[in-house]
CSV table of C-alpha atoms in Angstrom, one decimal:
chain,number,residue,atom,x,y,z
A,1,UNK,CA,5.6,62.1,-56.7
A,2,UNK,CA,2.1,60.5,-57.4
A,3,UNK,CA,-0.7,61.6,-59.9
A,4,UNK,CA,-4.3,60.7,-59.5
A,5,UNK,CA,-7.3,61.4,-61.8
A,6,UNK,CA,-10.9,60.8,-62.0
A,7,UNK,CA,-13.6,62.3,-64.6
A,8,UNK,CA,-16.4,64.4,-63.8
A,9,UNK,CA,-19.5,64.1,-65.1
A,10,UNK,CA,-21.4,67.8,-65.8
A,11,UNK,CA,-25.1,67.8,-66.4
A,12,UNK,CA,-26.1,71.5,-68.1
A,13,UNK,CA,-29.6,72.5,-68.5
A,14,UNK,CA,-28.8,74.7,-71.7
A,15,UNK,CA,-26.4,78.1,-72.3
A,16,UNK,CA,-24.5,79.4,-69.3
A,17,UNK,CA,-22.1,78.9,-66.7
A,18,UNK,CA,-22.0,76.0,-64.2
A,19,UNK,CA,-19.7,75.9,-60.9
A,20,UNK,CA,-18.0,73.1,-60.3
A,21,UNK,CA,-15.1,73.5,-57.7
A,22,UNK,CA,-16.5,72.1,-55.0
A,23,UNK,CA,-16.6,69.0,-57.2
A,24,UNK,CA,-12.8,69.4,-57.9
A,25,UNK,CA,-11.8,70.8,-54.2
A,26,UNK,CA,-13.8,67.2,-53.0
A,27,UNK,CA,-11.4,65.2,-54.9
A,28,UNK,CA,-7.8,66.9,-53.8
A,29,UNK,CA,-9.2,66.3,-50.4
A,30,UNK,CA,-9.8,63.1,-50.8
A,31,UNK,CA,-6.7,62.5,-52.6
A,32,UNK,CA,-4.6,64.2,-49.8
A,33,UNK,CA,-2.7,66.5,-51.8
A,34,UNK,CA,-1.0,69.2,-49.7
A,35,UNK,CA,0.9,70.5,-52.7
A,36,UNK,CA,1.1,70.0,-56.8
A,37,UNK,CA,-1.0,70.7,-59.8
A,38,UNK,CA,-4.4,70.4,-60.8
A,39,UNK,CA,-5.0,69.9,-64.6
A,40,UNK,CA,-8.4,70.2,-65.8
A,41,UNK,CA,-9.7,69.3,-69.6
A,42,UNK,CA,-13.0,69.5,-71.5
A,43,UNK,CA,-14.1,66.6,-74.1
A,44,UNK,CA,-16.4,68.9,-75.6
A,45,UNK,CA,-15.8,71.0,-79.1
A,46,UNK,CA,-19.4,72.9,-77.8
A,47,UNK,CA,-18.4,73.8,-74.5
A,48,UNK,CA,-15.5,74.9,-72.6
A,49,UNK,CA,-14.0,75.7,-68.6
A,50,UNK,CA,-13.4,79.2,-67.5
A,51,UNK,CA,-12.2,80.7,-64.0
A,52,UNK,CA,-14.1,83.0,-62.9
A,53,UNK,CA,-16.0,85.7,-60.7
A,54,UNK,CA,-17.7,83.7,-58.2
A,55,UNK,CA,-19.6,85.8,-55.7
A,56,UNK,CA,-21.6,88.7,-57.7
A,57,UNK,CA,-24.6,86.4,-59.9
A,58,UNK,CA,-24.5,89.6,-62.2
A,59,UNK,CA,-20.8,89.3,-63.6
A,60,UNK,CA,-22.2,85.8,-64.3
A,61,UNK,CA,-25.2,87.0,-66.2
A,62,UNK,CA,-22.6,89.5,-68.1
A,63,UNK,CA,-20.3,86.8,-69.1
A,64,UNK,CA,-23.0,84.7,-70.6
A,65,UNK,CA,-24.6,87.7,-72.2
A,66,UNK,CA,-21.2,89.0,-74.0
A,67,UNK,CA,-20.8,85.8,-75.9
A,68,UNK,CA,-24.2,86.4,-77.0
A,69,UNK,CA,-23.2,90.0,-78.2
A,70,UNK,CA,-19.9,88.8,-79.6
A,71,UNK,CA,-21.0,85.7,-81.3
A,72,UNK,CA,-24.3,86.0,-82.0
A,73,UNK,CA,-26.7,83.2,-84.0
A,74,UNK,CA,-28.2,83.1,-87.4
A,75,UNK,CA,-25.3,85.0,-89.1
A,76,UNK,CA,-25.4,85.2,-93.0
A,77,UNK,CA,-22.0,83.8,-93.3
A,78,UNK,CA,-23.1,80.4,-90.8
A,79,UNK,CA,-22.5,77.3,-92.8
A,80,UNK,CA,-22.5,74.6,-90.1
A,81,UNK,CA,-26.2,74.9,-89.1
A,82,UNK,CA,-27.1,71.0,-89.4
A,83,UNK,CA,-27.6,70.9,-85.7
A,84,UNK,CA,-29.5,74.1,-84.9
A,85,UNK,CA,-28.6,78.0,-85.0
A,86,UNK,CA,-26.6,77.4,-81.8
A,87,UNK,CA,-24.3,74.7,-83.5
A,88,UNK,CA,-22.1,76.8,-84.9
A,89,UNK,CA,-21.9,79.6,-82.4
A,90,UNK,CA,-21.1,76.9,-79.8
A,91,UNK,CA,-17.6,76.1,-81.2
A,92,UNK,CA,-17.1,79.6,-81.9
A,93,UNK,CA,-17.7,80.3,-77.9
A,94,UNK,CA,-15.4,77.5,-77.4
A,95,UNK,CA,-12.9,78.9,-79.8
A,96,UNK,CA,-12.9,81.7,-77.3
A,97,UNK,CA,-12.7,80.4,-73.8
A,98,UNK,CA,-10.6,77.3,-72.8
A,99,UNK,CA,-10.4,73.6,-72.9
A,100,UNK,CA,-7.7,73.3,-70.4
A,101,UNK,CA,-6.2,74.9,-67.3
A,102,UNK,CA,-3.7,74.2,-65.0
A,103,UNK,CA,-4.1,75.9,-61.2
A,104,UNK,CA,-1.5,74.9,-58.3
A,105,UNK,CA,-2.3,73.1,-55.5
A,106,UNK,CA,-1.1,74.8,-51.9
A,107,UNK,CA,-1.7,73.5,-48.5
A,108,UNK,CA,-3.8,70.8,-49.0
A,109,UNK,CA,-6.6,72.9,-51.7
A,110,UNK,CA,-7.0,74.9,-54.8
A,111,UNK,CA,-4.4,78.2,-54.9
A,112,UNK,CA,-7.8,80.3,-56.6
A,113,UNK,CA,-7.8,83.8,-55.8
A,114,UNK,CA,-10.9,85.0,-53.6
A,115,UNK,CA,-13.3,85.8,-56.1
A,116,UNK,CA,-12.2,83.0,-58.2
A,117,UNK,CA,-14.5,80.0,-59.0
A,118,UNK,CA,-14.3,77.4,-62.0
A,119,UNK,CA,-16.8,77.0,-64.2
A,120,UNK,CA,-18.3,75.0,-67.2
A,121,UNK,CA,-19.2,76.5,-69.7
A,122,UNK,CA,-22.8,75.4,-71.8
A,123,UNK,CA,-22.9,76.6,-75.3
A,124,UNK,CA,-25.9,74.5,-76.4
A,125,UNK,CA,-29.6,75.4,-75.9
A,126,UNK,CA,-30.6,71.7,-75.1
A,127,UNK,CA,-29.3,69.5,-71.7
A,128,UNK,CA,-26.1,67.6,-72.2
A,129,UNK,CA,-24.0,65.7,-69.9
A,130,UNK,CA,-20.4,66.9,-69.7
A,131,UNK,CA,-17.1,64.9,-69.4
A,132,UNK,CA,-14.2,67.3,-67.6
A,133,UNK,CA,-11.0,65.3,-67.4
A,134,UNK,CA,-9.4,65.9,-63.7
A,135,UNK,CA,-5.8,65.1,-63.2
A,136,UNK,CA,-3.2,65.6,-60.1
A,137,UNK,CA,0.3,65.8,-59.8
A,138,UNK,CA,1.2,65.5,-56.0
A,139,UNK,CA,4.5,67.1,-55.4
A,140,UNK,CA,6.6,68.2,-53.0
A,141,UNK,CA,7.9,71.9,-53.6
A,142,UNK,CA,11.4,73.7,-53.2
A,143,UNK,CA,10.1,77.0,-52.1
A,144,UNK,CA,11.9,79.8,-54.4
B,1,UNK,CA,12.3,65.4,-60.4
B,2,UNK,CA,11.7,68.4,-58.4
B,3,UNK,CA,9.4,71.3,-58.4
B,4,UNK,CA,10.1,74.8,-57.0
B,5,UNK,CA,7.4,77.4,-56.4
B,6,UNK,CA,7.0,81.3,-56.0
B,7,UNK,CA,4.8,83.7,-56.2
B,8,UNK,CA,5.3,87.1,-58.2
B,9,UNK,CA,3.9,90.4,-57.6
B,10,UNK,CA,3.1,92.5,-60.3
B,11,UNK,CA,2.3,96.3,-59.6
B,12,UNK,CA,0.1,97.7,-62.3
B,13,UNK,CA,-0.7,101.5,-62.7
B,14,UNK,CA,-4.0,100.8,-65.1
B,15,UNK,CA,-5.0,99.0,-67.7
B,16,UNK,CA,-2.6,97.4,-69.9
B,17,UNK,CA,0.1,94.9,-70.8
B,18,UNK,CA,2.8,94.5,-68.6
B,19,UNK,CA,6.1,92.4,-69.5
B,20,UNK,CA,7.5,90.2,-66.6
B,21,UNK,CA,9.5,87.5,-68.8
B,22,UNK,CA,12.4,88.5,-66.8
B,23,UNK,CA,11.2,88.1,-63.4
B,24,UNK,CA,10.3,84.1,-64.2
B,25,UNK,CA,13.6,83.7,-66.3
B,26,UNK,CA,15.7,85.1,-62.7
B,27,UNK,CA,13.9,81.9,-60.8
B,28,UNK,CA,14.3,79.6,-63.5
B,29,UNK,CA,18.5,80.7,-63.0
B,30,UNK,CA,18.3,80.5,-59.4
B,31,UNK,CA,16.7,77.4,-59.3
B,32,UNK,CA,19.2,75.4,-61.6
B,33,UNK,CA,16.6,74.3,-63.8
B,34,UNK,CA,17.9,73.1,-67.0
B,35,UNK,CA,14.9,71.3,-68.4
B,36,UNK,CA,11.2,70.9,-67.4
B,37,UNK,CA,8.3,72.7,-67.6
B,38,UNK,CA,7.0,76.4,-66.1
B,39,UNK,CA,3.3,77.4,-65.4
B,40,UNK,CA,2.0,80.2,-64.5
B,41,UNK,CA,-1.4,80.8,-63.1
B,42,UNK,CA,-3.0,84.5,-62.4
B,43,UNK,CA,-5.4,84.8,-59.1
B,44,UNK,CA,-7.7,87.4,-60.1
B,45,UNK,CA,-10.6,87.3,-62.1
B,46,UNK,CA,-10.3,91.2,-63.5
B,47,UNK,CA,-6.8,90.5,-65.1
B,48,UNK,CA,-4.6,87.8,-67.0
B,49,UNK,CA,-2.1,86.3,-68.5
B,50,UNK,CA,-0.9,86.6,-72.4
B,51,UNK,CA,2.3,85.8,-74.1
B,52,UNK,CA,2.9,88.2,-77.1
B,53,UNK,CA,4.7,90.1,-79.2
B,54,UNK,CA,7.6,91.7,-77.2
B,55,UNK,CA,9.3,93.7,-79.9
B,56,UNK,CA,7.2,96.3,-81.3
B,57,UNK,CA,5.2,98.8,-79.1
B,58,UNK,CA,2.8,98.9,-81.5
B,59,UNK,CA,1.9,95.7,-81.3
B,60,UNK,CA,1.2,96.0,-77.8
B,61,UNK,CA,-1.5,99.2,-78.3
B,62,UNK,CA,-3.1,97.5,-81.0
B,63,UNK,CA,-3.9,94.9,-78.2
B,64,UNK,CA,-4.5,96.8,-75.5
B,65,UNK,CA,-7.3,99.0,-78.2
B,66,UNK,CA,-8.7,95.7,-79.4
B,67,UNK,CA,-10.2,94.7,-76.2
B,68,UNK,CA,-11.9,98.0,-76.1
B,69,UNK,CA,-13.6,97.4,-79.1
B,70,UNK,CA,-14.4,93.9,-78.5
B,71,UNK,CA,-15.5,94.9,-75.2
B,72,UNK,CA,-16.3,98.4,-74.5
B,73,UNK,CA,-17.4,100.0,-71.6
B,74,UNK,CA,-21.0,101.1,-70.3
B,75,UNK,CA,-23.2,98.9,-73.0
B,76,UNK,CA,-26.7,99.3,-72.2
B,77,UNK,CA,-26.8,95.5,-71.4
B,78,UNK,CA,-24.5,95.5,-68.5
B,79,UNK,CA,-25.7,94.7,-65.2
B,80,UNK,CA,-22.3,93.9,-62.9
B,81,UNK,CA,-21.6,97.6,-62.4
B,82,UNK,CA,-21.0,98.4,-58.7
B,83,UNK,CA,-17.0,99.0,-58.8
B,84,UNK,CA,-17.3,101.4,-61.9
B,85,UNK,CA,-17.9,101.1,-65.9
B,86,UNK,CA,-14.3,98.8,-65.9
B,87,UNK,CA,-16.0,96.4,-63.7
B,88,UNK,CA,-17.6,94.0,-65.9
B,89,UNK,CA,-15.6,94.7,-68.8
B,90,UNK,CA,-13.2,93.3,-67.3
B,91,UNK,CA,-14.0,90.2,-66.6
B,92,UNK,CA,-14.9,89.7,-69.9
B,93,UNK,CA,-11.3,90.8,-71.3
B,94,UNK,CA,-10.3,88.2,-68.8
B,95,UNK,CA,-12.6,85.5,-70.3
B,96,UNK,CA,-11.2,86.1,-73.3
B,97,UNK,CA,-7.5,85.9,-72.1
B,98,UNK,CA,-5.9,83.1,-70.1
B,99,UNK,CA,-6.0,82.8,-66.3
B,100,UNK,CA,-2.9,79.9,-66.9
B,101,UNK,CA,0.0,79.1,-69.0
B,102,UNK,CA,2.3,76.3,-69.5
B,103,UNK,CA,5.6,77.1,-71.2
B,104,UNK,CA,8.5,74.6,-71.6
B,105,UNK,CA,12.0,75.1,-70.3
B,106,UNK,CA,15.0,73.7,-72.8
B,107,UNK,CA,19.0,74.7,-71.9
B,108,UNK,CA,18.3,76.5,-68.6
B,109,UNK,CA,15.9,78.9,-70.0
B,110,UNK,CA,12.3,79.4,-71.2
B,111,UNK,CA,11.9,78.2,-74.4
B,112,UNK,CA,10.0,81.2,-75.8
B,113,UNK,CA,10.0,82.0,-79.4
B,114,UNK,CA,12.3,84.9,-80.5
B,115,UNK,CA,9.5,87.4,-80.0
B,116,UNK,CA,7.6,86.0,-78.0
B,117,UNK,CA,7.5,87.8,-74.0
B,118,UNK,CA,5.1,87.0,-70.9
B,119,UNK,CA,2.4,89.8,-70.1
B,120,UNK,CA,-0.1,90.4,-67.2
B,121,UNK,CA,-2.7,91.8,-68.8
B,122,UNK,CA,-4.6,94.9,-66.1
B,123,UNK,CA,-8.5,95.2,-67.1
B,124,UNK,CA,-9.2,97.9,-64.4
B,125,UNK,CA,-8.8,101.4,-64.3
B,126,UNK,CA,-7.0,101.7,-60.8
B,127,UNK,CA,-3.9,100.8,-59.9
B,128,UNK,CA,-3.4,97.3,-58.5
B,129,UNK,CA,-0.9,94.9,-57.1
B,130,UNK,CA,-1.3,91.4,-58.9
B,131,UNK,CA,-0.4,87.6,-58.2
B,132,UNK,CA,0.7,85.4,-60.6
B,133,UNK,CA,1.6,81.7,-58.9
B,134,UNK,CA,5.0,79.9,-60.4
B,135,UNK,CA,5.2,77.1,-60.5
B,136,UNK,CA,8.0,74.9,-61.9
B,137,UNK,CA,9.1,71.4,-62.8
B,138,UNK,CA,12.7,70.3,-63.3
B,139,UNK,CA,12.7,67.0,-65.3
B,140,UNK,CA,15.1,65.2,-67.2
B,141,UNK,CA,13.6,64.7,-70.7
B,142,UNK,CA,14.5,62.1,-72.8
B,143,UNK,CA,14.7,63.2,-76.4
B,144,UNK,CA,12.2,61.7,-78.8
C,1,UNK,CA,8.2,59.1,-64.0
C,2,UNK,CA,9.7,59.9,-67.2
C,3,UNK,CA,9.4,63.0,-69.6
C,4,UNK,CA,10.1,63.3,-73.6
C,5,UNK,CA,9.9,65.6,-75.7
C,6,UNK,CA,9.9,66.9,-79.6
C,7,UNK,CA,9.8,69.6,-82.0
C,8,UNK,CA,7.0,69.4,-84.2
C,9,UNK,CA,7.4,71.7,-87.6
C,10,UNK,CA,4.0,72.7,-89.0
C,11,UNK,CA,4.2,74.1,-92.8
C,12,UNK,CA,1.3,76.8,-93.6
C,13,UNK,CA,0.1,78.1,-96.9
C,14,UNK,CA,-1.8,81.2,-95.4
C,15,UNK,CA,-4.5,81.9,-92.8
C,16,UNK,CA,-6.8,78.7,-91.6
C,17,UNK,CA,-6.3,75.8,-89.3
C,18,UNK,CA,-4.4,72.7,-90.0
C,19,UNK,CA,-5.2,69.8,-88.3
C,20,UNK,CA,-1.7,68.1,-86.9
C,21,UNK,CA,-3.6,65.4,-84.2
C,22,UNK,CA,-2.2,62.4,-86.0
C,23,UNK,CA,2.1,63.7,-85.7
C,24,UNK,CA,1.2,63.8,-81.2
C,25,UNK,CA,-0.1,60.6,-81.5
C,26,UNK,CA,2.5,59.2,-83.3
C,27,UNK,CA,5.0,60.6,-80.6
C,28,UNK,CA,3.1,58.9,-77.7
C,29,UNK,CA,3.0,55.8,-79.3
C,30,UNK,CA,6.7,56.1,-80.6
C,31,UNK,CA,7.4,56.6,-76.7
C,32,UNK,CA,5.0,54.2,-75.7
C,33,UNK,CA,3.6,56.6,-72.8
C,34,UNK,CA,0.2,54.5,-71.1
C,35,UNK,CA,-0.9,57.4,-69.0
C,36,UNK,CA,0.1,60.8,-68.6
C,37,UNK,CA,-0.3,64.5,-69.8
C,38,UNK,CA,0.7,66.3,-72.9
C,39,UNK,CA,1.7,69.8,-73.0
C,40,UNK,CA,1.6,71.4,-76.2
C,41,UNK,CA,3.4,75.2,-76.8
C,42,UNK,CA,3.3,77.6,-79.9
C,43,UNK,CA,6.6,79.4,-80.3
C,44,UNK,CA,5.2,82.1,-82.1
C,45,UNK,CA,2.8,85.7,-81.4
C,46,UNK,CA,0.8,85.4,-85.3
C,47,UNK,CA,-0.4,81.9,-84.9
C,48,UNK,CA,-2.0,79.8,-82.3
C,49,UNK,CA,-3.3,76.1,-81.0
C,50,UNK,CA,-7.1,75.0,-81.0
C,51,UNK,CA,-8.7,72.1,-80.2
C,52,UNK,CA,-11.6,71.7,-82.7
C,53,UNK,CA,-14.2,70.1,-84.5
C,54,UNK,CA,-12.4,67.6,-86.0
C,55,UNK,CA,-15.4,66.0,-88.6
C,56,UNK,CA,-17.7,68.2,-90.9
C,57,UNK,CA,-16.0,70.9,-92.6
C,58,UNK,CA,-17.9,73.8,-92.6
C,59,UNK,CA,-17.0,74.0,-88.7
C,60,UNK,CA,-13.9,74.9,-89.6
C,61,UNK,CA,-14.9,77.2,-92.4
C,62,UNK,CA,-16.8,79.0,-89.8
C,63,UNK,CA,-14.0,79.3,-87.2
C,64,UNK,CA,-12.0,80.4,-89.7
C,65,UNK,CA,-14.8,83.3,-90.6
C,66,UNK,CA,-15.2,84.3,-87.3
C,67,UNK,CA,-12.0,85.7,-87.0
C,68,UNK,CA,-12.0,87.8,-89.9
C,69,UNK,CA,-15.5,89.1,-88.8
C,70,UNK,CA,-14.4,89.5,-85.3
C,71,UNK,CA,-10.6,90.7,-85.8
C,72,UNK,CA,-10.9,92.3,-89.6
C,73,UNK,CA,-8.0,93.7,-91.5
C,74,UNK,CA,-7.8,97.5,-92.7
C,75,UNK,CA,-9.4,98.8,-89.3
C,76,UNK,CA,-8.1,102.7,-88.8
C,77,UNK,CA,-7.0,102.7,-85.4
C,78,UNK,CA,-4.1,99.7,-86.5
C,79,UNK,CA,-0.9,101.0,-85.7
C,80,UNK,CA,1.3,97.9,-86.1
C,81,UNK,CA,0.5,97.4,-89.8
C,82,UNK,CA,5.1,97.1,-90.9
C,83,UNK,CA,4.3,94.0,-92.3
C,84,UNK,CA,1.1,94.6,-94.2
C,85,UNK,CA,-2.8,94.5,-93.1
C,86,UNK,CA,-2.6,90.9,-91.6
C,87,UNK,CA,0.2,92.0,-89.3
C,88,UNK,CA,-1.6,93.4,-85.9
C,89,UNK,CA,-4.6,91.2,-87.0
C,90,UNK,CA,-2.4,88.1,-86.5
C,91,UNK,CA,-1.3,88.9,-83.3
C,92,UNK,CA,-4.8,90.1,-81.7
C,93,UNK,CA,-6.7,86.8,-83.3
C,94,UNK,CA,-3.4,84.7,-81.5
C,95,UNK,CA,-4.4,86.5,-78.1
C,96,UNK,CA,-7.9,84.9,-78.5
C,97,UNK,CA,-6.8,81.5,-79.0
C,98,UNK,CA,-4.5,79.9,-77.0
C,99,UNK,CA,-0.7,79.7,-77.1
C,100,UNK,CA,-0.4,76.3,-74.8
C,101,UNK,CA,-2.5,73.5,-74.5
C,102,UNK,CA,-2.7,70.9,-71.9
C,103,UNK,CA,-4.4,66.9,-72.4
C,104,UNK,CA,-4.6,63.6,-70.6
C,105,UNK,CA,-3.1,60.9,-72.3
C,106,UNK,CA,-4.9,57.5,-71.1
C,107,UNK,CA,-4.5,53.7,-72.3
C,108,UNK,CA,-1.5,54.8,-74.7
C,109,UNK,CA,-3.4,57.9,-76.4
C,110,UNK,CA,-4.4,61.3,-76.0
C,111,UNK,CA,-8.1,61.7,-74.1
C,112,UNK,CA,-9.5,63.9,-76.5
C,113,UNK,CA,-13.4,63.7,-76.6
C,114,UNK,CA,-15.1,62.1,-79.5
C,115,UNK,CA,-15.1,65.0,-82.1
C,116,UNK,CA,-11.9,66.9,-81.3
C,117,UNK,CA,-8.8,67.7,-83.3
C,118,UNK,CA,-5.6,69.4,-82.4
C,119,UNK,CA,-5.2,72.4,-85.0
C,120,UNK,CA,-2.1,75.0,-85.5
C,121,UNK,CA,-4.3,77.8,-86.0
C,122,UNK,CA,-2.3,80.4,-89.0
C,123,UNK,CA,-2.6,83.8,-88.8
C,124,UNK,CA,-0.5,85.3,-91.3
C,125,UNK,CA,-1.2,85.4,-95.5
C,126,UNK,CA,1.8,83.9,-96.3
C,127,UNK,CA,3.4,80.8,-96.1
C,128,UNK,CA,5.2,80.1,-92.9
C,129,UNK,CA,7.2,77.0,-91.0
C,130,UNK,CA,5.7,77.2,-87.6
C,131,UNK,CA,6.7,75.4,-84.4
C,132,UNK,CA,4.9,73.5,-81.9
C,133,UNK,CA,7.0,72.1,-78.6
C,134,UNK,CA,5.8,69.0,-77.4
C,135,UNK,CA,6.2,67.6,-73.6
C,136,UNK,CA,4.8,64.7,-72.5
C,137,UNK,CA,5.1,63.2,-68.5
C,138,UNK,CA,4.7,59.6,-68.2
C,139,UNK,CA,2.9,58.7,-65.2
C,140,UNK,CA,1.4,55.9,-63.4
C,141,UNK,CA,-1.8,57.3,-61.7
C,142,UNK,CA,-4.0,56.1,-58.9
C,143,UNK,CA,-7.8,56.0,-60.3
C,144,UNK,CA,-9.8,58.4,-57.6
C-alpha cells in the first residue's frame, strides 16, 4: 500500500464556486492509482470544498446565492468585522460546508457520481490563492 | 492491512431520512474486520449522508422539517428549476449535509455512539434508488 | 504502515466551541507519526467537530450566534423537545456541522492552515463529558 500527496494551489477571483477535479483526476493518473482513497483538505477558515452539481451553471448560481440568503452580511449581531462585512460571513459559510472529504478511487479515477464535480468554495469578495491538501492511499481491495 | 469494498443501494420512496447502520455493520461481520476504519461516500448530488439520532422519531421529523425551513421550495430567487420545485432545493440540503463519512471500527463493530445511526438523507420528491460507496480498512491499531 | 489510536474526553459547561487542537497534537507527537492522516469522530447526535478560526475571539462569538439565529430554540413546529428547548435544536445545529473530520499530518504535525483550530462544537445547556475518537495512519508518502 503506498500514499502520495501533493498540494494545490486555487486562485479565486471573489465569492463562488471553482471546479477543480480535473486538477485532482490529473494527479491519480499520474500517480497510477487503480484503486484507494482520495483525501482532500482546505487550509482556509474563509473557504471551504463541496461536491457538487456539475453540468447545469444554474444549480451553481443557486448554491452561491443560498449562502447569500442564509448567511447574509452586515447583521446587527456581527462582531468580527475588522476585515470587511464578508469577514465574518465567510467563516460562517465555512461553518456550513466542508473542509474535508474523502471519495474512493475505482479503476484507475475518481468514483464521483455523474453529475458530481468538486468544487472550492470562495467566501471572500477579494482574489486569494488557495491551498487544498491532496492525499492518496493506493490500495488493493477485497471486493465484498 | 487490507481494505474491502461494496457498494449499497438504498431505495428511497421521497424525501427523508433513511437508517442503513445495519446494512454496513453485516459487511463489517462478513469481512472479519475487527479494527480499522469505515467510509462512506454518497454519489449523487440531490441526496446525503448524516449520522443522527436513532432513537426517537421525533428527532428525525424535526430534521427532516428543518431543512424545509432553512431551504424552502419555489423562492423567487431560484433559477435551477427544470426537474420541479425539489430540484434546487435539493442540492442545497445537500450542501449543507455531507457527501462522505469516516467512522472508526473498534471490537468488530462500528464504533458509533449509543444513539448515534447512519442515514441517507432523500432531497427529491420522487422515489429513487441511491449509491452509497463502502469502503473499509482493516488495520491493526496500536493503542496510544 | 502503522495506525494508533485514542479516546479523547472533552468536558463542556454548556453551548459554544472549545478549542481541543493542542490534546491531537500531543498524540502525534507522543506516537511520533512524520506523515500521515488524522481521522477525527464525534460519538454523539447534540454536539459536533469544526475546524475554526483559531485567533480573534469574536469569530467564535459569531459562530456561536449564528446557530442560535439560524437553528433557534422555542420554534412551534419542534416535536422532539423531552429534554427541554435545546433538545431538537442540538441535534439539527449537529447536522450542520460535521460529525468526522479528516487532516494531513506532515513533518510530525497536523497541516492545518495558518489560522485554524480544531473545536468540539457543544450543543446542549448543560454540562456534558463528550467524546472524540481519534485514528491516526502513519505513512510514508511519495511527494507527487
Amino acid at each position: 500500500m503506498n500514499w502520495f500527496k501533493d498540494t494545490l494551489e486555487i486562485p479565486t477571483r471573489g465569492k463562488g464556486l471553482y471546479p477543480f477535479t480535473d486538477a485532482v483526476s490529473a494527479r491519480i493518473r499520474t500517480w497510477g492509482i487503480q484503486e484507494g482513497m482520495c483525501f482532500l483538505y482546505v487550509q482556509h477558515t474563509s473557504a471551504s470544498l463541496l461536491i457538487s452539481e456539475n453540468y447545469d451553471p444554474t444549480a451553481k448560481d443557486d448554491l452561491e446565492q443560498f449562502l447569500e440568503v442564509l448567511a447574509p452580511e452586515n447583521q446587527p449581531w456581527h462582531t468580527h468585522t475588522l476585515e470587511g462585512p464578508d469577514d465574518t460571513t465567510s467563516h460562517l459559510r465555512a461553518m456550513l460546508t466542508p473542509a474535508s472529504l474523502s471519495i474512493p478511487i475505482d479503476r484507475g479515477q475518481l468514483s464521483l457520481g455523474t453529475w458530481q464535480g468538486i468544487y472550492l468554495f470562495e467566501h471572500r469578495a477579494q482574489r486569494h490563492q488557495r491551498k487544498v491538501l491532496l492525499r492518496c492511499l493506493r490500495g488493493w481491495f477485497i471486493i465484498g
